[in-house]
Short mmCIF file of C-alpha atoms and ligand atoms in Angstrom, two decimals:
data_model
loop_
_atom_site.label_atom_id
_atom_site.label_comp_id
_atom_site.label_asym_id
_atom_site.label_seq_id
_atom_site.Cartn_x
_atom_site.Cartn_y
_atom_site.Cartn_z
CA MET A 1 18.54 -41.13 -2.61
CA THR A 2 16.33 -39.42 -0.07
CA THR A 3 15.69 -35.81 -0.97
CA SER A 4 14.25 -34.88 2.41
CA LEU A 5 16.42 -32.53 4.46
CA TRP A 6 15.82 -34.26 7.77
CA GLY A 7 15.30 -38.04 7.39
CA GLY A 8 18.41 -39.22 9.33
CA ARG A 9 16.95 -40.03 12.71
CA PHE A 10 13.58 -41.26 11.51
CA THR A 11 12.77 -44.92 10.91
CA GLY A 12 9.72 -44.54 8.71
CA GLY A 13 8.67 -41.85 6.26
CA PRO A 14 6.21 -39.13 7.20
CA ALA A 15 2.50 -39.89 7.32
CA ASP A 16 0.61 -38.64 4.30
CA ALA A 17 -1.50 -36.43 6.55
CA LEU A 18 1.63 -34.83 8.06
CA ALA A 19 3.17 -34.31 4.64
CA ALA A 20 -0.02 -32.70 3.36
CA LEU A 21 -0.09 -30.33 6.32
CA SER A 22 3.60 -29.58 6.28
CA VAL A 23 4.16 -28.92 2.59
CA SER A 24 4.71 -25.30 1.57
CA VAL A 25 6.47 -25.65 -1.75
CA HIS A 26 3.29 -24.89 -3.69
CA PHE A 27 3.51 -21.30 -2.43
CA ASP A 28 7.07 -20.75 -1.23
CA TRP A 29 8.48 -21.82 -4.61
CA ARG A 30 7.93 -18.19 -5.49
CA LEU A 31 10.97 -17.42 -3.33
CA ALA A 32 13.28 -19.67 -5.39
CA PRO A 33 15.24 -16.84 -7.12
CA HIS A 34 15.95 -15.26 -3.73
CA ASP A 35 16.89 -18.60 -2.18
CA LEU A 36 19.37 -19.16 -5.01
CA ARG A 37 20.80 -15.69 -4.53
CA ALA A 38 21.30 -16.32 -0.83
CA SER A 39 22.85 -19.69 -1.67
CA ARG A 40 25.48 -18.04 -3.86
CA ALA A 41 26.41 -15.68 -1.03
CA HIS A 42 26.55 -18.61 1.39
CA ALA A 43 28.78 -20.61 -0.96
CA ARG A 44 31.28 -17.75 -1.04
CA VAL A 45 31.30 -17.56 2.73
CA LEU A 46 31.91 -21.31 3.00
CA HIS A 47 34.79 -20.90 0.55
CA ARG A 48 36.35 -18.08 2.51
CA ALA A 49 35.99 -20.21 5.63
CA GLY A 50 38.06 -22.91 3.92
CA LEU A 51 35.09 -25.28 3.73
CA LEU A 52 34.90 -25.29 -0.08
CA THR A 53 37.97 -25.44 -2.34
CA ASP A 54 38.37 -23.01 -5.26
CA ASP A 55 37.29 -25.76 -7.59
CA GLU A 56 34.29 -26.68 -5.45
CA LEU A 57 33.20 -23.05 -5.24
CA GLY A 58 33.42 -22.71 -9.03
CA ARG A 59 31.36 -25.84 -9.57
CA MET A 60 28.90 -24.82 -6.85
CA LEU A 61 28.29 -21.38 -8.37
CA GLY A 62 28.03 -22.94 -11.83
CA GLY A 63 25.51 -25.45 -10.50
CA LEU A 64 23.46 -22.69 -8.88
CA ASP A 65 23.47 -20.73 -12.15
CA ASP A 66 22.40 -23.80 -14.10
CA LEU A 67 19.70 -24.53 -11.57
CA GLU A 68 18.44 -20.96 -11.75
CA ALA A 69 18.29 -21.17 -15.55
CA ALA A 70 16.47 -24.52 -15.34
CA CYS A 71 13.96 -23.03 -12.90
CA ALA A 72 13.41 -19.98 -15.10
CA ALA A 73 12.90 -22.19 -18.16
CA GLY A 74 10.48 -24.40 -16.26
CA GLU A 75 12.81 -27.39 -16.77
CA PHE A 76 13.27 -27.84 -13.06
CA VAL A 77 10.03 -27.84 -11.11
CA PRO A 78 9.29 -28.81 -7.53
CA THR A 79 7.43 -32.05 -6.92
CA ALA A 80 4.85 -32.78 -4.26
CA ALA A 81 7.56 -34.68 -2.37
CA ASP A 82 9.65 -31.53 -1.97
CA GLU A 83 8.53 -30.17 1.35
CA ASP A 84 9.53 -26.58 0.64
CA VAL A 85 11.57 -24.37 -1.66
CA HIS A 86 14.80 -25.22 0.17
CA THR A 87 14.23 -28.97 -0.18
CA ALA A 88 13.40 -28.65 -3.85
CA LEU A 89 16.46 -26.56 -4.64
CA GLU A 90 18.78 -28.86 -2.70
CA ARG A 91 17.39 -31.78 -4.70
CA GLY A 92 18.05 -29.83 -7.88
CA LEU A 93 21.62 -29.11 -6.82
CA LEU A 94 22.25 -32.74 -5.87
CA GLU A 95 20.95 -33.85 -9.26
CA LEU A 96 23.37 -31.48 -10.98
CA LEU A 97 26.45 -31.77 -8.75
CA GLY A 98 26.17 -35.06 -6.88
CA PRO A 99 27.56 -35.11 -3.31
CA LEU A 100 29.07 -31.61 -3.69
CA GLY A 101 25.51 -30.27 -3.70
CA GLY A 102 25.18 -31.52 -0.14
CA LYS A 103 27.98 -29.24 1.12
CA LEU A 104 26.03 -26.03 0.81
CA ARG A 105 23.86 -26.79 3.79
CA ALA A 106 26.74 -26.44 6.25
CA GLY A 107 26.30 -23.56 8.67
CA ARG A 108 22.82 -22.59 7.64
CA SER A 109 19.31 -23.75 8.38
CA ARG A 110 15.99 -23.35 6.70
CA ASN A 111 15.18 -21.11 9.65
CA ASP A 112 17.67 -18.40 8.70
CA GLN A 113 17.20 -19.13 5.00
CA ILE A 114 13.46 -18.58 4.90
CA SER A 115 13.65 -15.30 6.75
CA THR A 116 16.43 -14.14 4.43
CA ASP A 117 14.46 -15.20 1.33
CA LEU A 118 11.33 -13.42 2.47
CA ARG A 119 13.22 -10.23 3.31
CA LEU A 120 14.90 -10.24 -0.10
CA PHE A 121 11.53 -10.84 -1.74
CA LEU A 122 9.78 -8.06 0.14
CA ARG A 123 12.59 -5.57 -0.35
CA GLU A 124 12.30 -6.04 -4.11
CA GLU A 125 8.52 -6.23 -4.31
CA SER A 126 7.94 -3.25 -2.01
CA ARG A 127 9.68 -1.09 -4.57
CA GLY A 128 7.49 -2.39 -7.40
CA LEU A 129 4.43 -1.84 -5.26
CA ALA A 130 5.57 1.69 -4.43
CA ALA A 131 5.93 2.43 -8.14
CA ALA A 132 2.34 1.29 -8.74
CA VAL A 133 1.13 3.49 -5.87
CA LEU A 134 3.01 6.46 -7.31
CA ASP A 135 1.35 5.85 -10.68
CA LEU A 136 -2.04 6.25 -9.05
CA ALA A 137 -0.86 9.27 -7.07
CA GLY A 138 0.35 10.75 -10.37
CA ALA A 139 -3.02 10.14 -12.05
CA LEU A 140 -4.75 11.94 -9.18
CA ALA A 141 -2.28 14.82 -9.40
CA ASP A 142 -2.84 15.10 -13.16
CA GLN A 143 -6.59 15.26 -12.62
CA ALA A 144 -6.06 17.82 -9.85
CA GLU A 145 -4.09 19.98 -12.26
CA GLN A 146 -7.10 19.98 -14.59
CA HIS A 147 -9.32 21.17 -11.78
CA LEU A 148 -7.49 24.05 -10.17
CA ASP A 149 -10.42 26.25 -11.19
CA THR A 150 -13.30 23.87 -10.64
CA PRO A 151 -15.31 24.67 -7.51
CA ALA A 152 -16.91 21.75 -5.74
CA PRO A 153 -19.02 21.29 -2.64
CA GLY A 154 -16.62 20.50 0.19
CA MET A 155 -18.23 18.11 2.62
CA THR A 156 -18.19 16.95 6.19
CA HIS A 157 -20.60 14.21 7.28
CA LEU A 158 -21.37 13.86 3.54
CA GLN A 159 -23.20 17.20 3.88
CA HIS A 160 -22.33 20.37 2.02
CA ALA A 161 -19.96 22.31 4.26
CA GLN A 162 -17.82 24.90 2.43
CA PRO A 163 -16.84 25.16 -1.23
CA VAL A 164 -13.42 23.83 -2.20
CA LEU A 165 -11.55 23.43 -5.45
CA PHE A 166 -12.03 19.96 -6.88
CA GLY A 167 -8.27 19.84 -7.40
CA HIS A 168 -7.89 20.32 -3.65
CA TRP A 169 -10.17 17.34 -3.04
CA LEU A 170 -8.31 15.14 -5.52
CA LEU A 171 -5.00 16.00 -3.88
CA ALA A 172 -6.49 15.12 -0.52
CA ARG A 173 -6.93 11.58 -1.86
CA ALA A 174 -3.41 11.60 -3.32
CA GLN A 175 -1.55 12.77 -0.19
CA PRO A 176 -2.19 9.55 1.79
CA LEU A 177 -0.69 7.55 -1.08
CA LEU A 178 2.62 9.37 -0.65
CA ARG A 179 2.51 8.48 3.03
CA ASP A 180 1.87 4.86 2.03
CA VAL A 181 4.98 4.86 -0.12
CA SER A 182 7.07 6.44 2.60
CA ARG A 183 5.73 3.80 5.00
CA LEU A 184 6.93 1.07 2.63
CA ARG A 185 10.30 2.80 2.53
CA ASP A 186 10.46 3.01 6.33
CA ALA A 187 9.56 -0.66 6.68
CA ASP A 188 12.23 -1.49 4.12
CA ALA A 189 14.84 0.31 6.23
CA ARG A 190 14.08 -2.04 9.13
CA ALA A 191 14.04 -5.13 6.89
CA ASP A 192 17.56 -4.18 5.83
CA LEU A 193 19.36 -6.77 8.00
CA SER A 194 20.37 -10.26 6.97
CA PRO A 195 19.48 -13.19 9.25
CA LEU A 196 21.86 -15.52 7.38
CA GLY A 197 24.42 -16.84 9.86
CA SER A 198 21.83 -17.25 12.60
CA GLY A 199 21.67 -20.92 11.60
CA ALA A 200 18.84 -22.81 13.26
CA LEU A 201 18.86 -20.35 16.19
CA ALA A 202 22.26 -20.04 17.87
CA GLY A 203 24.72 -19.04 15.16
CA SER A 204 27.37 -21.42 13.90
CA SER A 205 30.55 -23.11 15.12
CA LEU A 206 31.90 -22.77 11.59
CA PRO A 207 33.94 -19.64 10.83
CA LEU A 208 31.24 -17.91 8.80
CA ASP A 209 31.10 -14.19 8.09
CA PRO A 210 27.47 -13.03 8.31
CA GLU A 211 28.46 -9.41 7.65
CA ALA A 212 30.05 -10.38 4.34
CA THR A 213 26.97 -12.42 3.38
CA ALA A 214 24.77 -9.48 4.31
CA ARG A 215 26.77 -7.06 2.16
CA GLU A 216 26.74 -9.40 -0.79
CA LEU A 217 22.95 -9.62 -0.56
CA GLY A 218 22.58 -5.85 -0.44
CA PHE A 219 21.72 -5.64 3.26
CA ALA A 220 23.14 -2.90 5.49
CA GLY A 221 24.34 -5.53 7.96
CA SER A 222 23.48 -8.78 9.70
CA VAL A 223 21.10 -9.22 12.63
CA ALA A 224 22.34 -8.54 16.16
CA ASN A 225 20.80 -11.64 17.74
CA SER A 226 20.49 -15.03 16.09
CA LEU A 227 17.42 -16.05 18.11
CA ASP A 228 15.70 -12.87 17.00
CA GLY A 229 17.12 -13.37 13.52
CA VAL A 230 15.18 -16.59 12.90
CA SER A 231 11.97 -15.55 14.64
CA ASP A 232 11.50 -11.85 13.95
CA ARG A 233 8.67 -11.23 11.52
CA ASP A 234 8.23 -7.53 12.28
CA PHE A 235 9.15 -6.84 8.69
CA VAL A 236 6.23 -8.99 7.55
CA ALA A 237 3.78 -7.30 9.91
CA GLU A 238 5.01 -3.86 8.89
CA PHE A 239 4.60 -4.67 5.22
CA LEU A 240 1.11 -6.01 5.85
CA PHE A 241 0.20 -2.91 7.84
CA ALA A 242 1.45 -0.66 5.07
CA GLY A 243 -0.57 -2.81 2.65
CA ALA A 244 -3.70 -2.75 4.80
CA LEU A 245 -3.60 1.02 5.22
CA LEU A 246 -2.95 1.44 1.52
CA GLY A 247 -5.94 -0.83 0.95
CA VAL A 248 -8.03 1.39 3.21
CA HIS A 249 -6.95 4.47 1.24
CA LEU A 250 -7.87 2.77 -2.03
CA SER A 251 -11.20 1.85 -0.50
CA GLN A 252 -11.89 5.44 0.54
CA LEU A 253 -11.01 6.72 -2.92
CA GLY A 254 -13.20 3.95 -4.35
CA GLU A 255 -16.08 5.10 -2.19
CA ASP A 256 -15.66 8.68 -3.41
CA VAL A 257 -15.81 7.50 -7.01
CA VAL A 258 -18.90 5.36 -6.36
CA VAL A 259 -20.65 8.38 -4.88
CA TRP A 260 -19.47 10.85 -7.54
CA ASN A 261 -20.55 8.46 -10.25
CA SER A 262 -24.08 8.00 -8.87
CA ARG A 263 -26.99 9.59 -10.70
CA GLU A 264 -27.72 11.64 -7.58
CA PHE A 265 -24.28 13.28 -7.60
CA GLY A 266 -23.40 13.01 -11.29
CA TRP A 267 -20.01 14.64 -10.74
CA VAL A 268 -18.00 12.30 -12.95
CA GLU A 269 -18.39 10.01 -15.90
CA LEU A 270 -16.25 6.88 -15.90
CA SER A 271 -14.74 5.54 -19.08
CA ASP A 272 -16.40 2.46 -20.60
CA ALA A 273 -13.07 0.64 -20.29
CA TYR A 274 -13.26 0.88 -16.50
CA THR A 275 -16.93 0.14 -15.94
CA THR A 276 -19.04 -2.98 -16.28
CA GLY A 277 -22.55 -3.75 -17.42
CA SER A 278 -25.34 -5.78 -15.90
CA SER A 279 -26.38 -9.16 -17.26
CA LEU A 280 -30.03 -8.23 -16.76
CA MET A 281 -30.38 -4.44 -16.95
CA PRO A 282 -29.18 -3.18 -20.34
CA GLN A 283 -28.81 0.44 -19.22
CA LYS A 284 -26.34 -0.23 -16.38
CA LYS A 285 -22.79 1.04 -16.24
CA ASN A 286 -21.31 0.13 -12.89
CA PRO A 287 -18.21 1.41 -11.06
CA ASP A 288 -16.91 -2.10 -10.29
CA VAL A 289 -13.25 -1.06 -10.15
CA ALA A 290 -14.01 1.34 -7.32
CA GLU A 291 -16.21 -1.23 -5.57
CA LEU A 292 -13.62 -3.99 -5.83
CA ALA A 293 -10.98 -1.64 -4.44
CA ARG A 294 -13.33 -0.98 -1.53
CA GLY A 295 -14.11 -4.67 -1.08
CA LYS A 296 -10.53 -5.88 -1.18
CA ALA A 297 -9.55 -3.69 1.76
CA GLY A 298 -11.23 -6.35 3.90
CA ARG A 299 -8.84 -9.12 2.94
CA LEU A 300 -5.83 -6.82 3.31
CA ILE A 301 -6.86 -5.96 6.86
CA GLY A 302 -7.46 -9.67 7.41
CA HIS A 303 -3.92 -10.58 6.37
CA LEU A 304 -2.47 -8.12 8.87
CA THR A 305 -4.63 -9.26 11.75
CA GLY A 306 -4.09 -12.93 10.85
CA VAL A 307 -0.32 -12.61 10.98
CA LEU A 308 -0.32 -10.56 14.17
CA ALA A 309 -2.52 -13.20 15.80
CA MET A 310 -0.22 -15.96 14.54
CA LEU A 311 2.81 -14.19 16.04
CA LYS A 312 1.48 -13.17 19.42
CA GLY A 313 2.04 -16.32 21.45
CA LEU A 314 5.19 -17.70 19.88
CA PRO A 315 7.95 -18.89 22.20
CA LEU A 316 11.52 -18.24 21.06
CA SER A 317 12.89 -18.99 18.67
CA TYR A 318 11.76 -20.49 15.35
CA ASP A 319 8.34 -22.16 15.42
CA ARG A 320 6.67 -23.80 12.50
CA ASP A 321 3.73 -21.42 12.87
CA LEU A 322 5.97 -18.92 11.09
CA GLN A 323 5.42 -20.77 7.84
CA GLU A 324 2.00 -19.10 7.86
CA ASP A 325 3.60 -15.72 7.19
CA LYS A 326 4.05 -16.12 3.46
CA GLU A 327 0.64 -16.61 1.88
CA PRO A 328 -0.73 -13.38 3.42
CA VAL A 329 2.28 -11.50 2.06
CA PHE A 330 1.89 -12.95 -1.41
CA ASP A 331 -1.85 -12.37 -1.50
CA ALA A 332 -1.60 -8.81 -0.15
CA LEU A 333 0.98 -7.98 -2.77
CA ASP A 334 -0.92 -9.63 -5.63
CA THR A 335 -4.17 -8.00 -4.56
CA LEU A 336 -2.65 -4.54 -4.45
CA LEU A 337 -0.81 -5.01 -7.73
CA THR A 338 -4.11 -5.97 -9.35
CA VAL A 339 -6.18 -3.17 -7.84
CA LEU A 340 -3.70 -0.33 -8.36
CA PRO A 341 -3.39 -0.35 -12.17
CA ALA A 342 -7.18 -0.60 -12.50
CA MET A 343 -7.68 2.35 -10.14
CA THR A 344 -4.99 4.32 -11.96
CA GLY A 345 -6.68 3.71 -15.30
CA MET A 346 -10.10 4.57 -13.92
CA ILE A 347 -8.87 7.87 -12.41
CA ALA A 348 -6.81 8.82 -15.47
CA THR A 349 -9.76 8.33 -17.82
CA MET A 350 -12.49 9.75 -15.57
CA SER A 351 -14.14 12.87 -16.94
CA VAL A 352 -15.36 15.45 -14.48
CA ARG A 353 -18.58 17.40 -15.01
CA ARG A 354 -17.36 20.87 -14.06
CA GLU A 355 -20.78 22.51 -14.47
CA VAL A 356 -22.45 20.05 -12.12
CA LEU A 357 -19.75 20.58 -9.50
CA ALA A 358 -19.79 24.35 -9.87
CA ALA A 359 -23.59 24.48 -9.58
CA ALA A 360 -23.55 22.26 -6.52
CA ALA A 361 -20.73 24.18 -4.78
CA PRO A 362 -22.84 26.90 -3.09
CA GLN A 363 -25.82 24.65 -2.35
CA GLY A 364 -26.79 23.78 1.18
CA PHE A 365 -25.99 27.30 2.44
CA ALA A 366 -22.31 26.48 2.00
CA LEU A 367 -21.38 30.19 2.24
CA ALA A 368 -22.83 30.68 5.73
CA THR A 369 -19.38 30.56 7.35
CA ASP A 370 -18.21 33.33 5.03
CA VAL A 371 -20.94 35.63 6.34
CA ALA A 372 -20.08 34.76 9.95
CA GLU A 373 -16.38 35.43 9.35
CA LEU A 374 -17.20 38.77 7.71
CA LEU A 375 -19.01 39.76 10.89
CA VAL A 376 -16.02 38.67 12.95
CA ARG A 377 -13.77 40.89 10.84
CA ARG A 378 -16.13 43.72 11.74
CA GLY A 379 -15.59 43.04 15.44
CA VAL A 380 -18.63 40.88 16.22
CA ALA A 381 -17.94 38.02 18.62
CA PHE A 382 -18.00 34.75 16.70
CA ARG A 383 -20.64 33.39 19.03
CA GLU A 384 -23.00 36.24 18.13
CA ALA A 385 -22.08 36.08 14.44
CA HIS A 386 -22.83 32.34 14.41
CA GLU A 387 -26.27 33.01 15.91
CA ALA A 388 -27.11 35.81 13.47
CA VAL A 389 -26.17 33.71 10.44
CA GLY A 390 -28.01 30.76 11.94
CA ALA A 391 -31.16 32.89 11.98
CA LEU A 392 -30.54 33.81 8.33
CA VAL A 393 -30.14 30.14 7.38
CA ALA A 394 -33.32 29.19 9.24
CA HIS A 395 -35.20 32.00 7.47
CA CYS A 396 -33.94 31.01 4.00
CA SER A 397 -34.52 27.37 4.67
CA SER A 398 -38.21 27.89 5.45
CA ALA A 399 -38.66 30.58 2.77
CA GLY A 400 -36.96 28.34 0.19
CA CYS A 401 -34.47 31.02 -0.84
CA GLU A 402 -30.67 31.48 -0.88
CA LEU A 403 -28.65 33.50 1.64
CA GLY A 404 -28.40 36.51 -0.69
CA ASP A 405 -32.11 36.70 -1.43
CA PRO A 406 -33.72 38.37 1.66
CA THR A 407 -34.25 42.14 1.39
CA ASP A 408 -32.28 44.65 3.46
CA ALA A 409 -35.32 45.06 5.71
CA GLU A 410 -35.73 41.30 6.19
CA LEU A 411 -32.04 41.02 7.08
CA ALA A 412 -32.30 43.80 9.65
CA VAL A 413 -35.22 42.04 11.34
CA LEU A 414 -33.22 38.81 11.61
CA SER A 415 -30.23 40.57 13.21
CA PRO A 416 -28.80 44.09 13.32
CA HIS A 417 -25.45 42.57 12.27
CA LEU A 418 -26.88 41.43 8.94
CA THR A 419 -26.22 44.56 6.85
CA PRO A 420 -26.45 44.60 3.04
CA GLU A 421 -22.66 44.24 2.96
CA ILE A 422 -22.98 40.52 3.73
CA ARG A 423 -23.95 39.95 0.07
CA THR A 424 -20.36 40.81 -0.95
CA VAL A 425 -19.06 37.52 0.47
CA LEU A 426 -21.78 35.35 -1.04
CA THR A 427 -19.85 34.07 -4.04
CA VAL A 428 -18.21 30.68 -4.37
CA GLU A 429 -15.17 32.21 -6.07
CA GLY A 430 -14.75 34.70 -3.23
CA ALA A 431 -15.19 32.03 -0.58
CA ILE A 432 -12.53 29.83 -2.19
CA ALA A 433 -10.10 32.69 -2.80
CA ALA A 434 -10.49 33.84 0.80
CA ARG A 435 -9.17 30.55 2.18
CA ASP A 436 -5.65 31.60 1.49
CA THR A 437 -3.89 29.95 4.43
CA PRO A 438 -1.21 27.26 3.96
CA GLY A 439 -2.97 24.05 2.95
CA GLY A 440 -6.16 26.01 2.22
CA THR A 441 -8.32 25.80 -0.86
CA ALA A 442 -7.42 29.15 -2.51
CA ARG A 443 -6.04 28.50 -5.98
CA PRO A 444 -2.44 29.64 -5.30
CA ARG A 445 -2.33 27.40 -2.22
CA VAL A 446 -3.59 24.38 -4.14
CA ALA A 447 -1.19 25.10 -7.01
CA ALA A 448 1.69 25.27 -4.51
CA GLN A 449 0.50 22.06 -2.90
CA LEU A 450 0.47 20.36 -6.29
CA GLU A 451 4.00 21.46 -7.01
CA ALA A 452 5.30 20.27 -3.62
CA PHE A 453 3.39 17.04 -4.13
CA ARG A 454 5.11 16.37 -7.43
CA THR A 455 8.51 17.04 -5.87
CA ALA A 456 7.80 14.64 -3.01
CA ALA A 457 6.48 12.03 -5.44
CA ALA A 458 9.62 12.28 -7.57
CA GLU A 459 11.80 11.85 -4.49
CA LEU A 460 9.88 8.71 -3.53
CA ARG A 461 10.03 7.48 -7.12
CA ALA A 462 13.81 7.60 -6.92
CA TRP A 463 13.64 5.10 -4.05
CA ALA A 464 11.05 2.88 -5.75
N1 LIG B 1 8.89 -23.84 5.39
C1 LIG B 1 9.44 -23.27 6.59
C2 LIG B 1 8.88 -21.86 6.80
O1 LIG B 1 8.28 -21.36 5.91
C3 LIG B 1 10.91 -23.20 6.47
C4 LIG B 1 11.62 -23.42 7.74
C5 LIG B 1 11.38 -24.80 8.21
N2 LIG B 1 12.14 -25.06 9.39
C6 LIG B 1 11.90 -26.10 10.17
N3 LIG B 1 12.64 -26.25 11.18
N4 LIG B 1 10.97 -26.96 9.88
O2 LIG B 1 9.02 -21.27 7.85
#
């Protein structure tokens, strides 16, 4: 018995080179549970259409259950001769049910099947991925909670800019992760249509009920256009974009950790469990988790651009190029699900050197803006205030002193605006407390942000 799904009109078998190029079962076998699920829904639709008797439906569903159990137990495995997951599973059904197994193919095509399988797969896996992202977001929030009173040097251009609470910084790395999860949820909402019933491209002459199939598979409905149904891979591209941007966020957080962990910064100490040694230098303790997170962003971006490039020139409707959509999805998912737990563990176990951060917070004349804003509150034009404080910074920089060190007389020479009162704003605590605008770094604002963050995370967790 031939197990190929398409041998009828061909005289000879496929060339080995074609078979080697064409085969996808070594990766799409991963979709088998979803293919079986879709097959059950299709069997019911065939039954309702009068194309399977009650008895045939019962045996068909029993056969699909048995096949699923055999797959799960590793008793049924695809062979190299099975072109793809659909071919393998049809062979399995034929082996169990004989000719009845051949009835399931009526009214459907691998074209609508594969898109259905991949949507079902992604809808499930996106939720698992979201949960892993929320774990990391939670670890960052927990760390932030520990550092609602730890001042740190806030930076722009990797230069000391203005002091911030370290908890504020940590939450700034956590916020994008919530957006990543909501992006996965948005993409899921658009993947929520079933292509089953599109057939090869045009629908079916059999009295099928795609809406019923869709509902049974947990979709909100079936696709509006069968040509689009078999060829649309927007849901793949959207998932890969969400994954690539998530990868970029993990990379940015990784870069922060690499810098914080350097001897020059010395802001954090990473746990032994999340660092590695060097085979040559006995003293080394390297932040490899953070570096791998940074490095893997490259392949995640690559998967997105690869799929977009694959899609851009495709004529309607199904084209075999579309088979190239799956490996990027699988690899993006596996990559992220490997990186995320390691990042979560690294962040959760990271200890922060509060004294180092606090000592560094005012360095680099980080309180200069506070002096300028004091002058503005006294009615000085900001332009003039900026210039006066600039003169103070230049003086201190060449004298090797801090902004509060010059005498009253020295201040007066630099600018008549620089009265002794300016020293009252030259504390890190005061500078942080003063930034009491929504989203600012004052403690009550950061505490409120943390609370709202946890609420938003819990809401997203309910979806995941
Ligand atoms: N393996 C194919 C894919 O991944 C399934 C659809 C094959 N359809 C076809 N007409 N050859 O897209």
